[in-house]
Short mmCIF file of C-alpha atoms in Angstrom, two decimals:
data_model
loop_
_atom_site.label_atom_id
_atom_site.label_comp_id
_atom_site.label_asym_id
_atom_site.label_seq_id
_atom_site.Cartn_x
_atom_site.Cartn_y
_atom_site.Cartn_z
CA MET A 1 54.12 -112.10 -32.61
CA THR A 2 57.59 -111.66 -34.05
CA ASP A 3 58.81 -114.03 -36.78
CA VAL A 4 62.56 -113.88 -36.11
CA GLU A 5 65.33 -116.07 -34.77
CA TRP A 6 66.90 -115.22 -31.45
CA ARG A 7 70.31 -116.12 -30.05
CA LEU A 8 71.90 -115.88 -26.65
CA ARG A 9 75.54 -115.12 -25.97
CA VAL A 10 77.83 -114.00 -23.18
CA ALA A 11 78.37 -110.24 -22.98
CA GLY A 12 81.88 -108.86 -23.37
CA ALA A 13 83.79 -105.59 -23.53
CA ALA A 14 82.99 -105.24 -27.25
CA ASP A 15 79.30 -104.91 -26.29
CA ALA A 16 79.77 -101.62 -24.40
CA ASP A 17 77.89 -99.44 -26.91
CA LEU A 18 75.09 -101.98 -27.33
CA VAL A 19 74.58 -102.33 -23.58
CA ALA A 20 74.89 -98.57 -22.94
CA ALA A 21 71.94 -97.97 -25.29
CA PHE A 22 69.67 -100.59 -23.65
CA ARG A 23 66.25 -99.25 -22.65
CA CYS A 24 63.87 -101.22 -20.47
CA ALA A 25 62.19 -98.51 -18.38
CA SER A 26 58.83 -97.78 -19.95
CA ASP A 27 58.00 -95.12 -17.38
CA ASP A 28 59.45 -93.62 -14.24
CA ARG A 29 58.83 -96.61 -11.99
CA THR A 30 61.75 -96.72 -9.61
CA TRP A 31 62.56 -100.39 -10.14
CA GLN A 32 62.57 -100.11 -13.94
CA VAL A 33 64.87 -97.09 -13.84
CA GLN A 34 67.23 -98.86 -11.39
CA VAL A 35 67.48 -101.93 -13.63
CA GLU A 36 68.06 -99.83 -16.74
CA ARG A 37 70.79 -97.81 -15.02
CA PHE A 38 72.50 -100.96 -13.76
CA VAL A 39 72.50 -102.55 -17.22
CA ARG A 40 73.64 -99.41 -19.04
CA SER A 41 76.28 -98.29 -16.55
CA ASN A 42 77.44 -101.25 -14.48
CA LEU A 43 76.65 -104.61 -16.09
CA LEU A 44 79.89 -105.10 -18.01
CA ASP A 45 82.06 -103.86 -15.13
CA TRP A 46 80.15 -106.12 -12.73
CA ALA A 47 80.67 -109.15 -14.99
CA SER A 48 84.35 -108.53 -15.61
CA ASP A 49 85.52 -107.32 -12.20
CA PRO A 50 88.56 -109.49 -11.34
CA ARG A 51 87.78 -109.16 -7.62
CA ALA A 52 84.44 -110.90 -8.24
CA ALA A 53 85.83 -113.79 -10.27
CA SER A 54 85.27 -116.27 -7.44
CA ASP A 55 81.54 -115.44 -7.63
CA ASP A 56 81.53 -116.49 -11.31
CA PRO A 57 79.54 -113.46 -12.56
CA ARG A 58 77.94 -114.00 -15.94
CA ALA A 59 76.14 -111.47 -18.17
CA LEU A 60 74.07 -112.78 -21.07
CA LEU A 61 72.57 -110.99 -24.06
CA LEU A 62 69.44 -112.10 -25.93
CA LEU A 63 69.64 -110.84 -29.50
CA VAL A 64 67.58 -110.81 -32.68
CA ALA A 65 69.95 -110.01 -35.54
CA ASP A 66 71.93 -107.10 -34.03
CA GLU A 67 69.10 -105.88 -31.80
CA LEU A 68 69.50 -106.32 -28.05
CA VAL A 69 66.22 -107.89 -26.91
CA GLY A 70 67.10 -108.75 -23.33
CA VAL A 71 69.80 -108.90 -20.69
CA ALA A 72 70.26 -111.39 -17.86
CA ALA A 73 73.03 -111.90 -15.33
CA HIS A 74 73.75 -114.27 -12.47
CA GLU A 75 76.46 -115.11 -9.96
CA LYS A 76 77.26 -117.52 -7.13
CA ALA A 77 76.10 -116.33 -3.74
CA VAL A 78 75.87 -117.48 -0.16
CA LEU A 79 72.80 -116.76 1.92
CA THR A 80 72.76 -116.78 5.70
CA ALA A 81 69.67 -118.48 7.07
CA ALA A 82 68.17 -118.13 10.51
CA GLY A 83 70.57 -119.44 13.10
CA GLY A 84 73.59 -118.53 11.00
CA CYS A 85 73.42 -121.52 8.65
CA ARG A 86 75.04 -120.64 5.31
CA VAL A 87 73.32 -121.81 2.11
CA SER A 88 74.96 -121.82 -1.32
CA ALA A 89 72.79 -120.32 -4.05
CA THR A 90 72.80 -118.46 -7.35
CA LYS A 91 71.68 -114.84 -7.46
CA LEU A 92 69.77 -113.72 -10.50
CA GLN A 93 71.38 -110.28 -10.66
CA VAL A 94 69.17 -108.95 -13.44
CA ALA A 95 66.72 -110.10 -16.10
CA ALA A 96 65.26 -107.40 -18.32
CA LEU A 97 63.68 -107.10 -21.73
CA ALA A 98 64.11 -104.07 -23.97
CA GLU A 99 61.01 -101.89 -23.92
CA PRO A 100 59.76 -102.84 -27.42
CA TRP A 101 59.97 -106.56 -26.51
CA GLN A 102 58.06 -106.44 -23.24
CA GLY A 103 54.94 -108.59 -23.57
CA LYS A 104 55.97 -109.89 -27.02
CA CYS A 105 56.19 -113.46 -28.32
CA PHE A 106 58.36 -115.12 -30.93
CA ALA A 107 56.75 -116.86 -33.92
CA ALA A 108 56.72 -120.23 -32.17
CA GLY A 109 54.56 -118.67 -29.45
CA ASP A 110 57.30 -118.42 -26.82
CA ARG A 111 57.18 -115.26 -24.76
CA ALA A 112 60.39 -113.25 -25.01
CA SER A 113 60.46 -113.14 -21.20
CA ASP A 114 60.23 -116.94 -21.00
CA VAL A 115 63.02 -117.36 -23.54
CA LEU A 116 65.25 -115.05 -21.49
CA MET A 117 64.43 -116.70 -18.16
CA SER A 118 64.80 -120.22 -19.52
CA ALA A 119 68.14 -119.29 -21.09
CA VAL A 120 69.59 -117.81 -17.90
CA LEU A 121 68.48 -120.79 -15.79
CA THR A 122 69.93 -123.19 -18.36
CA ASP A 123 73.19 -121.25 -18.20
CA VAL A 124 73.16 -121.58 -14.38
CA ARG A 125 72.62 -125.36 -14.62
CA HIS A 126 75.52 -125.79 -17.04
CA ARG A 127 78.16 -123.83 -15.12
CA ARG A 128 81.35 -125.71 -14.26
CA PRO A 129 81.98 -126.32 -11.49
CA PRO A 130 78.27 -126.93 -10.88
CA ARG A 131 76.23 -124.39 -8.99
CA HIS A 132 73.80 -125.10 -6.18
CA SER A 133 70.25 -125.42 -7.46
CA HIS A 134 68.78 -122.65 -5.26
CA VAL A 135 68.25 -119.51 -7.34
CA PHE A 136 67.06 -116.23 -5.83
CA ALA A 137 66.20 -112.74 -7.01
CA VAL A 138 65.35 -109.38 -5.46
CA VAL A 139 62.25 -107.76 -6.97
CA HIS A 140 60.19 -104.67 -6.20
CA GLU A 141 56.90 -105.72 -4.60
CA GLU A 142 54.89 -103.80 -7.25
CA ASN A 143 56.70 -105.44 -10.17
CA HIS A 144 53.91 -107.96 -10.70
CA ARG A 145 55.05 -109.05 -14.18
CA SER A 146 58.52 -110.00 -12.94
CA LEU A 147 57.12 -111.73 -9.87
CA ALA A 148 54.77 -113.75 -12.10
CA LEU A 149 57.66 -114.69 -14.41
CA LEU A 150 59.81 -115.79 -11.49
CA ALA A 151 56.92 -117.82 -10.06
CA ARG A 152 56.54 -119.67 -13.40
CA TYR A 153 60.16 -120.77 -12.96
CA GLY A 154 59.81 -121.84 -9.34
CA LEU A 155 61.04 -118.75 -7.47
CA THR A 156 58.12 -118.71 -5.08
CA GLU A 157 59.48 -118.86 -1.55
CA ASP A 158 59.89 -115.54 0.27
CA LEU A 159 63.05 -114.83 2.23
CA SER A 160 63.77 -111.82 4.42
CA ARG A 161 63.27 -108.50 2.69
CA PRO A 162 66.43 -106.51 1.91
CA HIS A 163 64.24 -103.35 1.89
CA PRO A 164 60.58 -102.82 2.85
CA ARG A 165 59.52 -102.41 -0.81
CA TYR A 166 61.57 -105.28 -2.24
CA ARG A 167 60.99 -109.01 -2.00
CA ARG A 168 63.70 -111.66 -2.08
CA VAL A 169 62.28 -114.82 -3.69
CA ILE A 170 64.01 -118.17 -4.03
CA THR A 171 63.33 -121.54 -5.57
CA SER A 172 61.50 -123.78 -3.15
CA ALA A 173 63.53 -125.91 -0.79
CA ARG A 174 62.07 -129.21 -1.90
CA ARG A 175 63.52 -132.33 -0.43
CA PRO A 176 65.32 -134.49 -2.95
CA GLU A 177 63.64 -137.71 -3.98
CA ARG A 178 64.83 -140.59 -1.82
CA ASP A 179 66.49 -143.51 -3.52
CA PRO A 180 65.72 -146.54 -1.33
CA ALA A 181 68.86 -148.29 -2.57
CA ARG A 182 71.00 -145.46 -1.19
CA ASP A 183 68.94 -144.57 1.86
CA PRO A 184 70.94 -145.52 4.98
CA ALA A 185 67.74 -145.37 7.03
CA ARG A 186 66.08 -148.13 5.05
CA GLU A 187 65.49 -151.39 6.79
CA ALA A 188 68.16 -154.05 6.33
CA PRO A 189 66.99 -157.27 4.68
CA ARG A 190 65.91 -159.94 7.17
CA ARG A 191 67.54 -163.34 7.11
#
């Protein structure tokens, strides 16, 4: 357990050295190395690319003092469902904890991974203009810790696979609660 205060902020150009030193790959697992490379080499360019501005890319840093604990990023996206139907969504581009923080908790008992995931989803909910509530991520099928984390936050439905070894998971497509006062199908009062 770590008895420290954390803070979350948006990443910017001044964070180049901090982000370039980020290490999250604890071994040579392909998916860990890919995430680490993306964060170290592409994250800031991805977030600040003027051609991507309409996708509202957002890179977030989880810090304890000046130590980079975790990185998360998201953007608007459009998925194409079966039959060509287009669905607005938010893509969780990356969520990664620095190697020394993997599996750790803060003093209050919150897992560092839960703090990071909760923070990125809160950021998604507070974007203006509002984002669609569907959030999806692409995860290696053997990355059981990330899949478990995503499942705790409702990313449980499988979509088509972008690659045989990677899963695309999305928040469930629950029907909204019906408000009888606004339901046009409700029965009209009898006179």
